[in-house]
Coordinates of C-alpha atoms in Angstrom, one line a residue:
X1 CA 97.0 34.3 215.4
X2 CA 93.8 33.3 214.3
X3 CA 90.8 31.4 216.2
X4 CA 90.9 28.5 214.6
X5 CA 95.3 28.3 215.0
X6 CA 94.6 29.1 218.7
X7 CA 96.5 26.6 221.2
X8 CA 94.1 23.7 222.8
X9 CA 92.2 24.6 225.5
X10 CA 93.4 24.0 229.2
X11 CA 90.5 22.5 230.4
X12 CA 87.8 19.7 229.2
X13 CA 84.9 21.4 227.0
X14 CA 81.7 21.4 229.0
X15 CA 79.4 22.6 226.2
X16 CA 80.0 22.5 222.3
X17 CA 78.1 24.1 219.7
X18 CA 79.7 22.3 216.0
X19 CA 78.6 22.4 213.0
X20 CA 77.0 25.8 212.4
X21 CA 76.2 27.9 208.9
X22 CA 77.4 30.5 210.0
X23 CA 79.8 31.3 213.2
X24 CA 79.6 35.1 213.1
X25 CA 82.9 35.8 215.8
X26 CA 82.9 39.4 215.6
X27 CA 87.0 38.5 216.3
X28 CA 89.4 41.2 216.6
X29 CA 93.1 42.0 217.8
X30 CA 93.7 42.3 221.0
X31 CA 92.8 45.8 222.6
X32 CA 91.5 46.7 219.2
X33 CA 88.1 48.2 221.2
X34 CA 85.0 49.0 219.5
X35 CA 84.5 48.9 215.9
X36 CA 84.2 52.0 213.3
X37 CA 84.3 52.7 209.9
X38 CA 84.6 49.7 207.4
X39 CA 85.3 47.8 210.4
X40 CA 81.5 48.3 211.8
X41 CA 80.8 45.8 208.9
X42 CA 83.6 43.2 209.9
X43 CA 82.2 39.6 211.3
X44 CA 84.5 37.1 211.3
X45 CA 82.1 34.5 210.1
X46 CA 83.8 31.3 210.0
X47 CA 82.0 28.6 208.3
X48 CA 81.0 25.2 209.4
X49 CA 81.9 26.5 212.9
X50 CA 82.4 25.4 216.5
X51 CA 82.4 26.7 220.0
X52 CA 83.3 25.1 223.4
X53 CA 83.4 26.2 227.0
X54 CA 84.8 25.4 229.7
X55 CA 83.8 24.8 233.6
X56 CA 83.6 28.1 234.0
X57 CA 81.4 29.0 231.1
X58 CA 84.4 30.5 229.4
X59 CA 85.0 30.1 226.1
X60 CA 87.9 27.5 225.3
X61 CA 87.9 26.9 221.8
X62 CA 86.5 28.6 218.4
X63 CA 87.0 27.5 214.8
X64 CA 85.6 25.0 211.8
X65 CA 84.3 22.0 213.2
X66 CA 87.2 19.9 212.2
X67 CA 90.2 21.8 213.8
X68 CA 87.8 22.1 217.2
X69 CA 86.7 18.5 217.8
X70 CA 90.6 17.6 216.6
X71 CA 91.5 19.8 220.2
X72 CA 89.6 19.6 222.7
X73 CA 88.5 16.7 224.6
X74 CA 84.7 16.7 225.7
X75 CA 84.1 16.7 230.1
X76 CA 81.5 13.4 231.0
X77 CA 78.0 14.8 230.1
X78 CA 79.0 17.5 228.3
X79 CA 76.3 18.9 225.7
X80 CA 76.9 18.9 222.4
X81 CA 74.5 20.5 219.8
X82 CA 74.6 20.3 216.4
X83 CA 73.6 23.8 214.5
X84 CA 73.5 22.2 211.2
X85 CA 71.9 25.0 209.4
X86 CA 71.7 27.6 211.5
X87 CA 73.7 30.8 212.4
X88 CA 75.6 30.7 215.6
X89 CA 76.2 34.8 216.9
X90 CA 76.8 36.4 220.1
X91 CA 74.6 37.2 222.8
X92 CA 72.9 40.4 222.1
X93 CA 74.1 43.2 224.4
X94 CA 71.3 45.9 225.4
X95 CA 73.2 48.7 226.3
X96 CA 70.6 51.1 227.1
X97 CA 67.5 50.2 229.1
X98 CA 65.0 51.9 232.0
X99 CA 64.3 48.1 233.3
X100 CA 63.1 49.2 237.0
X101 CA 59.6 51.1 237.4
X102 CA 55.5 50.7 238.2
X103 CA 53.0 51.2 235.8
X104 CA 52.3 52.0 232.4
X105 CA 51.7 55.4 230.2
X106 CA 49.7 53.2 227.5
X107 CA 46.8 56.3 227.3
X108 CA 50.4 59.2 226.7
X109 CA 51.4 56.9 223.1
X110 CA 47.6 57.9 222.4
X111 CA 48.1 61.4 223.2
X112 CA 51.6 61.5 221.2
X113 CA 49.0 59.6 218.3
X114 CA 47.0 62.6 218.6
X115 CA 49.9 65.5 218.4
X116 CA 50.7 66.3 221.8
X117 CA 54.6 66.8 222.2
X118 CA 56.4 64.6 224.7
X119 CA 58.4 67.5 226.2
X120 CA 54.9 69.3 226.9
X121 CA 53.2 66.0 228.4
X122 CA 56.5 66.3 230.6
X123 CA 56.5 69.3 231.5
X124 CA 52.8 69.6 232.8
X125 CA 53.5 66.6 235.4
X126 CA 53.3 63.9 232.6
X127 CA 56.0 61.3 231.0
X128 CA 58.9 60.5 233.3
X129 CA 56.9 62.4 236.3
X130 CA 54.3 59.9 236.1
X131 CA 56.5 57.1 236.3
X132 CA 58.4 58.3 239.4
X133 CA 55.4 58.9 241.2
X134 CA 54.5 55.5 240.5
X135 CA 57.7 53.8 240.9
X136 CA 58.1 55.5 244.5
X137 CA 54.9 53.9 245.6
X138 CA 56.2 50.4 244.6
X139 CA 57.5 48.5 246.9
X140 CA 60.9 46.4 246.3
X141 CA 59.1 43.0 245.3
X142 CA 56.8 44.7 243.0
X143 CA 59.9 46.2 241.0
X144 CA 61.6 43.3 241.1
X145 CA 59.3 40.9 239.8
X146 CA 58.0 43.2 236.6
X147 CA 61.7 43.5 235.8
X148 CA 62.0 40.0 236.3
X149 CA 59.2 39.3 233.6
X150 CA 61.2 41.7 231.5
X151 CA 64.6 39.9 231.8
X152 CA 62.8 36.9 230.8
X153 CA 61.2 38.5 227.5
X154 CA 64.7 40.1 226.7
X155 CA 66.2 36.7 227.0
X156 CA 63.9 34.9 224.7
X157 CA 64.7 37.2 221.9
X158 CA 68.5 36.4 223.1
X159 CA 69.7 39.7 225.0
X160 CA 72.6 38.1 227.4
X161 CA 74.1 41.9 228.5
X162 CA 71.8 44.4 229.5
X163 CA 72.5 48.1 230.6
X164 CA 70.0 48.9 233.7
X165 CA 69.1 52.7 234.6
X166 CA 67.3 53.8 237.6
X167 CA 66.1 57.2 237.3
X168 CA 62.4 56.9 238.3
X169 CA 63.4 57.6 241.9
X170 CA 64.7 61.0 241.8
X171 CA 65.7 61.1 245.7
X172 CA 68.4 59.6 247.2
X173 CA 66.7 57.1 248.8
X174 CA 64.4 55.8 246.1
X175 CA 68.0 55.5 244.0
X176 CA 69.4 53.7 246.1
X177 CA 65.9 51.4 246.0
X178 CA 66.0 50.9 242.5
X179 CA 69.9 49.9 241.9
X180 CA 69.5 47.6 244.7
X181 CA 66.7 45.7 242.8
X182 CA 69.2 45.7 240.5
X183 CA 71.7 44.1 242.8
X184 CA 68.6 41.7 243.9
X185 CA 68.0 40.3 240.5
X186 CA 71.3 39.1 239.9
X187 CA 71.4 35.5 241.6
X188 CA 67.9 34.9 239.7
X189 CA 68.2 35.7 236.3
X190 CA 70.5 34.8 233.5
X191 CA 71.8 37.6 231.6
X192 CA 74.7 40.0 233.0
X193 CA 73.3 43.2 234.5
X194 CA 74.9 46.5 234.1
X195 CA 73.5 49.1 236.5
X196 CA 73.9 53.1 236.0
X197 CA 72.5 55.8 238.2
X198 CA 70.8 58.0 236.2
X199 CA 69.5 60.0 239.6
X200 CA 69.3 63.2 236.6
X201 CA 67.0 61.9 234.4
X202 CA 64.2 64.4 235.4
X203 CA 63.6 67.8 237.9
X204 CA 61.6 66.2 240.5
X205 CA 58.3 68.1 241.7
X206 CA 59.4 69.0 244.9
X207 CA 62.5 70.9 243.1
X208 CA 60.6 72.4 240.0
X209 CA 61.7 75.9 240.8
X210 CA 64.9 74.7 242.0
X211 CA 66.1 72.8 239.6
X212 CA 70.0 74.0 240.2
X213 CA 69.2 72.8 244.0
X214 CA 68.1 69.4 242.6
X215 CA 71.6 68.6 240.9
X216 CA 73.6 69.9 244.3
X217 CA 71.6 67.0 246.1
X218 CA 72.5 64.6 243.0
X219 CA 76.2 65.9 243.2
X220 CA 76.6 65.8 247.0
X221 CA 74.4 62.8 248.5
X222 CA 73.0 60.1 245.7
X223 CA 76.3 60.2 243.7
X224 CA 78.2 59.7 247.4
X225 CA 76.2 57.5 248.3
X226 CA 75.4 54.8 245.2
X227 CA 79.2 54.8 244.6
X228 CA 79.8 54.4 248.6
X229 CA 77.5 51.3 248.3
X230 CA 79.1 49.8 245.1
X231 CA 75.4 49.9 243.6
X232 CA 76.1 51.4 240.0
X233 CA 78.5 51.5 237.6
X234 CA 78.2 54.2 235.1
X235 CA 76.7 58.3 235.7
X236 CA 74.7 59.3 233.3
X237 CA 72.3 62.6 232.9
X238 CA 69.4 63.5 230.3
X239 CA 70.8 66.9 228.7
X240 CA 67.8 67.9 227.3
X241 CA 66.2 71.6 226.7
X242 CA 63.5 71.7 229.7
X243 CA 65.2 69.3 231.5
X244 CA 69.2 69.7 232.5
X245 CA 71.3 72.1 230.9
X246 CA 74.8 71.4 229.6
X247 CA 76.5 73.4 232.8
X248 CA 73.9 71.2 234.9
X249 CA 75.0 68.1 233.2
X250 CA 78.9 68.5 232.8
X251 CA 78.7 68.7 237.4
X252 CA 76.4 65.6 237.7
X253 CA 78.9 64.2 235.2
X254 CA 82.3 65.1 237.2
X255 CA 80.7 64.6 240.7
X256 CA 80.1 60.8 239.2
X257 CA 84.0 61.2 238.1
X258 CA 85.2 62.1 241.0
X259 CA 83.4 59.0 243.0
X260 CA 85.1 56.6 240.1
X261 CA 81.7 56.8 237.7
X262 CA 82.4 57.5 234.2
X263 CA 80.0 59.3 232.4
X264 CA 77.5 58.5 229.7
X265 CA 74.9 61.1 228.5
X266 CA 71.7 60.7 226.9
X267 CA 72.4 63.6 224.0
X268 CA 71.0 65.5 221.3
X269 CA 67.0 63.4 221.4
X270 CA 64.5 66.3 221.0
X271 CA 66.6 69.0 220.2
X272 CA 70.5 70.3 219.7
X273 CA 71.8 71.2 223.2
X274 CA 75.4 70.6 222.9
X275 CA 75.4 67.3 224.9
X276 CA 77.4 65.3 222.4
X277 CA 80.5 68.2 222.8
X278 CA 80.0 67.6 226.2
X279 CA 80.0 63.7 226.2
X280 CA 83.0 64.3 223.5
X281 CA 84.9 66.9 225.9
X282 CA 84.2 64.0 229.1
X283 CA 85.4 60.9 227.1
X284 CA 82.1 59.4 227.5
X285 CA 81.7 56.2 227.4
X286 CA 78.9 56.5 225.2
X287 CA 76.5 59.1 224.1
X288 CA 72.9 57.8 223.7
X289 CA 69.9 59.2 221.1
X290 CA 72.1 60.9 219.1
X291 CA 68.9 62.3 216.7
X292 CA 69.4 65.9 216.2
X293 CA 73.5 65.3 216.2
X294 CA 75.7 67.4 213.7
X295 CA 78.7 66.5 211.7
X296 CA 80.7 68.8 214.1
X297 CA 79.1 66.6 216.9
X298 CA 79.8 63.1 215.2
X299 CA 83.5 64.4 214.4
X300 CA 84.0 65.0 218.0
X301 CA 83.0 61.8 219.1
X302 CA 85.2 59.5 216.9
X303 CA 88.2 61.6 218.3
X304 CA 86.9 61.1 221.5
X305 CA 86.3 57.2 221.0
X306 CA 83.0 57.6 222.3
X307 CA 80.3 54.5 221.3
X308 CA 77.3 56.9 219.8
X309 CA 74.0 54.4 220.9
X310 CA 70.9 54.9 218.7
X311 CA 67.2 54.3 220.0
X312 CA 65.1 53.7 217.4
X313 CA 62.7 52.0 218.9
X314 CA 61.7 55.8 221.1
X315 CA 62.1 57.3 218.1
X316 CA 59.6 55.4 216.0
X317 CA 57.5 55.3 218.9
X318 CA 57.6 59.2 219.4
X319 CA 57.2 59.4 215.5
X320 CA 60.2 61.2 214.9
X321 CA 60.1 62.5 211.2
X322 CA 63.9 62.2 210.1
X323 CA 66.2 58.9 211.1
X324 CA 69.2 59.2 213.6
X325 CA 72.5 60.0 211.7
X326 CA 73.7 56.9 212.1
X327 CA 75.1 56.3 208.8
X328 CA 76.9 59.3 209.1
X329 CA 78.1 58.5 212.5
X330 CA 79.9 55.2 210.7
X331 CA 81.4 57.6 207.9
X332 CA 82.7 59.9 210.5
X333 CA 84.6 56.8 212.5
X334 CA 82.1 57.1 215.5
X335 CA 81.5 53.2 216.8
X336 CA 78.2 52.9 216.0
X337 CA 76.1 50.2 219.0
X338 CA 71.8 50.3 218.7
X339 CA 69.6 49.7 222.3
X340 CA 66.0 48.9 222.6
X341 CA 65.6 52.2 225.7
X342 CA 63.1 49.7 226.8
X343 CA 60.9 52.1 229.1
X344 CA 57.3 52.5 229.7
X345 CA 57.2 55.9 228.0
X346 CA 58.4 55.7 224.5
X347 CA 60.1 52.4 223.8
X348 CA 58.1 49.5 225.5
X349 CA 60.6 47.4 223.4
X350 CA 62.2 44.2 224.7
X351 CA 63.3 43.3 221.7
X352 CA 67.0 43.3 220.1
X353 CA 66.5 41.8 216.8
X354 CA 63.4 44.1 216.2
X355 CA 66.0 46.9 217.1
X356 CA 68.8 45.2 214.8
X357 CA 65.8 45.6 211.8
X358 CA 64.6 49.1 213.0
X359 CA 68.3 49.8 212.5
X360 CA 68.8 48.8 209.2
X361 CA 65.3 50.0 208.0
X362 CA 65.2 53.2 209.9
X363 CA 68.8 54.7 210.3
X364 CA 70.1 52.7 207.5
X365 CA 72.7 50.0 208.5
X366 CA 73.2 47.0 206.8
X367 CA 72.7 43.9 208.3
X368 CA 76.5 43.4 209.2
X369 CA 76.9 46.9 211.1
X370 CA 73.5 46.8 212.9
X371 CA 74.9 43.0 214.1
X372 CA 77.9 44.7 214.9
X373 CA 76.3 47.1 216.9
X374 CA 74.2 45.2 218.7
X375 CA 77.1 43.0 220.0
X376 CA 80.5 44.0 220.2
X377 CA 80.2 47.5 220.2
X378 CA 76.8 47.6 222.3
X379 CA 79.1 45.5 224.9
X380 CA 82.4 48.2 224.9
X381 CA 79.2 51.0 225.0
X382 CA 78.4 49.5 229.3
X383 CA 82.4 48.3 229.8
X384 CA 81.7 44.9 229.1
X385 CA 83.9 44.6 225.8
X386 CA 86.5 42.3 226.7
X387 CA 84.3 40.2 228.2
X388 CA 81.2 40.1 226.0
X389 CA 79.9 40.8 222.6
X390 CA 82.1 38.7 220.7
X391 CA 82.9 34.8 220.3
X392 CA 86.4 34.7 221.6
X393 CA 88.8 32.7 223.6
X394 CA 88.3 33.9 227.5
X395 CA 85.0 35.7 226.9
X396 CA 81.9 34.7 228.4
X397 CA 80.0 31.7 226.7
X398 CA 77.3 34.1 225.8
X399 CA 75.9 33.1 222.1
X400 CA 72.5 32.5 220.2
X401 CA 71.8 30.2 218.1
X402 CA 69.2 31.3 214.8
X403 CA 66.1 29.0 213.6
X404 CA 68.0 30.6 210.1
X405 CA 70.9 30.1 208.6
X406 CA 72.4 33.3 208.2
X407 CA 72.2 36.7 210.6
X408 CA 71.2 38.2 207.4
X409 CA 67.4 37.3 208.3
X410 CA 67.6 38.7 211.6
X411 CA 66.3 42.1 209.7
X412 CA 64.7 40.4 206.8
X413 CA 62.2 38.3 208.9
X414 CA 61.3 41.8 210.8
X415 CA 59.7 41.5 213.6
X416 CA 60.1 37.5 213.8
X417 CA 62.0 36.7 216.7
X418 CA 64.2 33.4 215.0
X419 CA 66.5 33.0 218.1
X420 CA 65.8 29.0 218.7
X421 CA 68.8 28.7 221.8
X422 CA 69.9 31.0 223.8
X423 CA 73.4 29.6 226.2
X424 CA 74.2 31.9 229.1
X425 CA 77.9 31.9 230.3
X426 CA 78.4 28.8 229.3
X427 CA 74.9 27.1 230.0
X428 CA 71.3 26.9 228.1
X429 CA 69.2 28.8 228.9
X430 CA 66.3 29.5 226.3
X431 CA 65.9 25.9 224.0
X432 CA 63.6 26.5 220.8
X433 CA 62.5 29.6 221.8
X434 CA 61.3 28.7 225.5
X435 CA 62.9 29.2 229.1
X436 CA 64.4 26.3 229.9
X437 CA 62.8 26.9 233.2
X438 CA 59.8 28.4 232.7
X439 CA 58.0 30.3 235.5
X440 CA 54.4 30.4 235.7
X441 CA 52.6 33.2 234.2
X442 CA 52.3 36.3 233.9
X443 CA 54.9 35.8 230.9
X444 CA 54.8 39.6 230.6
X445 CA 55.6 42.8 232.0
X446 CA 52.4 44.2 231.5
X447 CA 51.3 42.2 233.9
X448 CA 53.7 41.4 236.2

């Protein structure tokens, strides 16, 4: 059954957008989960199309205008806006982000200008190290209102979903202090948060010659103890040469199992260190970076189902010389989602459609996939497939409405951001292109 033969809603329609160039759906079958292959390019654009939500800030209805208005009955008050013109898509999902720290490491991109190699900066105290020490002199407010003024910017450019890593803690206790500014943010901004510990992102000083006793304390007390408090829910570990070895990453990986965690990895960036066989070997739920991956690597992922996320925002920003193998990734049947890795290292990026044009430009995507994998597949990539990522009866009224007529321009007018509305769950939120409650400034993070 298709959207537009779908039965009429239960409920009055509480907000309905009618009329647009282009619905892009992004419908599937039920259960059908991410998309790969030739699906990757499949949009279900319907034209001259409508969507309504309910109460709830469910969706109700979806279809050409006619067959919409002709079944479902409008609540008193409810909005109605015309998209004459414009494309109609779904939120943007950002399904890989470092949202919560202090500070800035605006004088390292100058250093990576000038040839000095981000593993090397790291290593001699610089790069993530500089962050955490940083971040643990912040102070819960402090992190919460730079995120904050992050969330805002991500919304603007019409990111509903975003994937939140802490990481820039590296003890148990200043974890715990950065999921739970996570967990604070949540009655105060729009989009839906998805938090993931990502307590092995880096050896902490105090363990640089003990870097095996560094992952017992992630295995035995922050694992324990974010899962005990309901704070996160996804493990993931940077498997990186210099940083945490394959053996070091598969324990942090099942201790996160074993406390009901699944695993996602950041894989393969600087270097091959076999972290995509292990993400492939763990079911990951996604592996993320992907740029040195090998066929092998890519073929073991599409058996595994695992969503392969590419960054290439960090690696344009660390001036990587050869693309991502993305395009491989979608000949191999690897779901293929894209993520801005918005951080203040490598990819001060708040921006999906940027990302959706990096991806097309960079790791060569055409329009339709990079959409695709900035949706529905970025969505199944943090759990959140059958409930975002797509415009479908029962998912969350998440959608953005284009100051274009066609998704086509969201890489062709690069670096343009043409979202006009942005409705949250049902509600608007962003209307042409500013917060529909704007906060004072500072508008940025940089500031905040």
């Amino acid at each position: 059954m298709t959207a537009a033969d779908a039965p009429p809603p239960a409920g009055p329609v509480h907000l309905l957008v009618e009329h647009a160039a282009e619905l892009v759906t992004l419908a599937g079958p039920p259960g059908r989960g991410p998309r790969r292959g030739p699906a990757q390019a499949e949009l279900g654009i319907i034209r001259d199309g409508a969507v309504a939500a309910g109460a709830d800030g469910r969706i109700i209805a979806v279809g050409p205008t006619d067959t919409v208005r002709a079944t479902t009955v409008l609540a008193p008050g409810a909005e109605v806006i015309d998209a004459t013109g414009r494309a109609v898509l779904p939120g943007f999902v950002d399904p890989h982000t470092h949202l919560v720290f202090a500070g800035d490491r605006v004088d390292e991109f100058e250093q990576r200008l000038a040839g000095a190699d981000y593993l090397a900066i790291l290593a001699a105290g610089g790069g993530i190290l500089r962050t955490v020490r940083a971040t643990r002199a912040a102070n819960l407010a402090g992190l919460s209102r730079r995120a904050h003024a992050a969330l805002r910017a991500m919304l603007r450019h019409g990111t509903t979903t975003v994937e939140v890593k802490s990481g820039y803690g590296l003890t148990t206790a200043e974890e715990l202090k950065l999921l739970r500014v996570v967990e604070g943010l949540r009655p105060s901004v729009n989009q839906t948060l998805v938090p993931t510990l990502l307590a092995a992102h880096a050896v902490p000083p105090e363990f640089a010659d003990d870097p095996d006793g560094y992952v017992r304390v992630v295995c035995t007390e922050t694992i324990p103890a974010v899962a005990g408090a309901g704070l996160a829910r996804f493990c993931d570990v940077f498997c990186e040469h210099g940083v945490f070895s394959v053996a070091q990453s598969r324990r942090v990986l099942e201790a996160g199992l074993a406390h009901g965690l699944p695993p996602k990895l950041h894989a393969e960036q600087q270097s091959h260190t076999g972290g995509a066989t292990l993400a492939a070997a763990l079911r990951a739920v996604s592996a993320d970076h992907l740029d040195h991956a090998t066929e092998e690597d890519l073929a073991r992922l599409a058996a595994a189902g695992t969503v392969a996320v590419f960054l290439p925002g960090a690696a344009l920003m660390l001036r990587e010389a050869h693309p991502a193998p993305a395009r491989q990734a979608v000949a191999a049947g690897v779901p293929v989602a894209v993520a801005t890795d918005f951080n203040p290292g490598t990819s001060p990026i708040l921006s999906m459609p940027l990302i959706i044009g990096l991806a097309c430009l960079r790791l060569g995507l055409s329009p339709a996939e990079a959409l695709v994998a900035a949706t529905i597949n970025a969505a199944y990539a943090v759990g959140e497939g059958e409930r975002a990522g797509s415009l479908e009866l029962g998912k969350r009224a998440d959608l953005v409405i284009l100051d274009a007529p066609s998704y086509r321009y969201l890489p062709y007018c690069f670096g343009l951001n043409l979202v006009d509305t942005v409705v949250q769950r049902g509600r608007v939120v962003v209307r042409h292109g500013r917060l529909v409650s704007e906060p004072p400034s500072p508008s940025s993070w940089v500031m905040a």
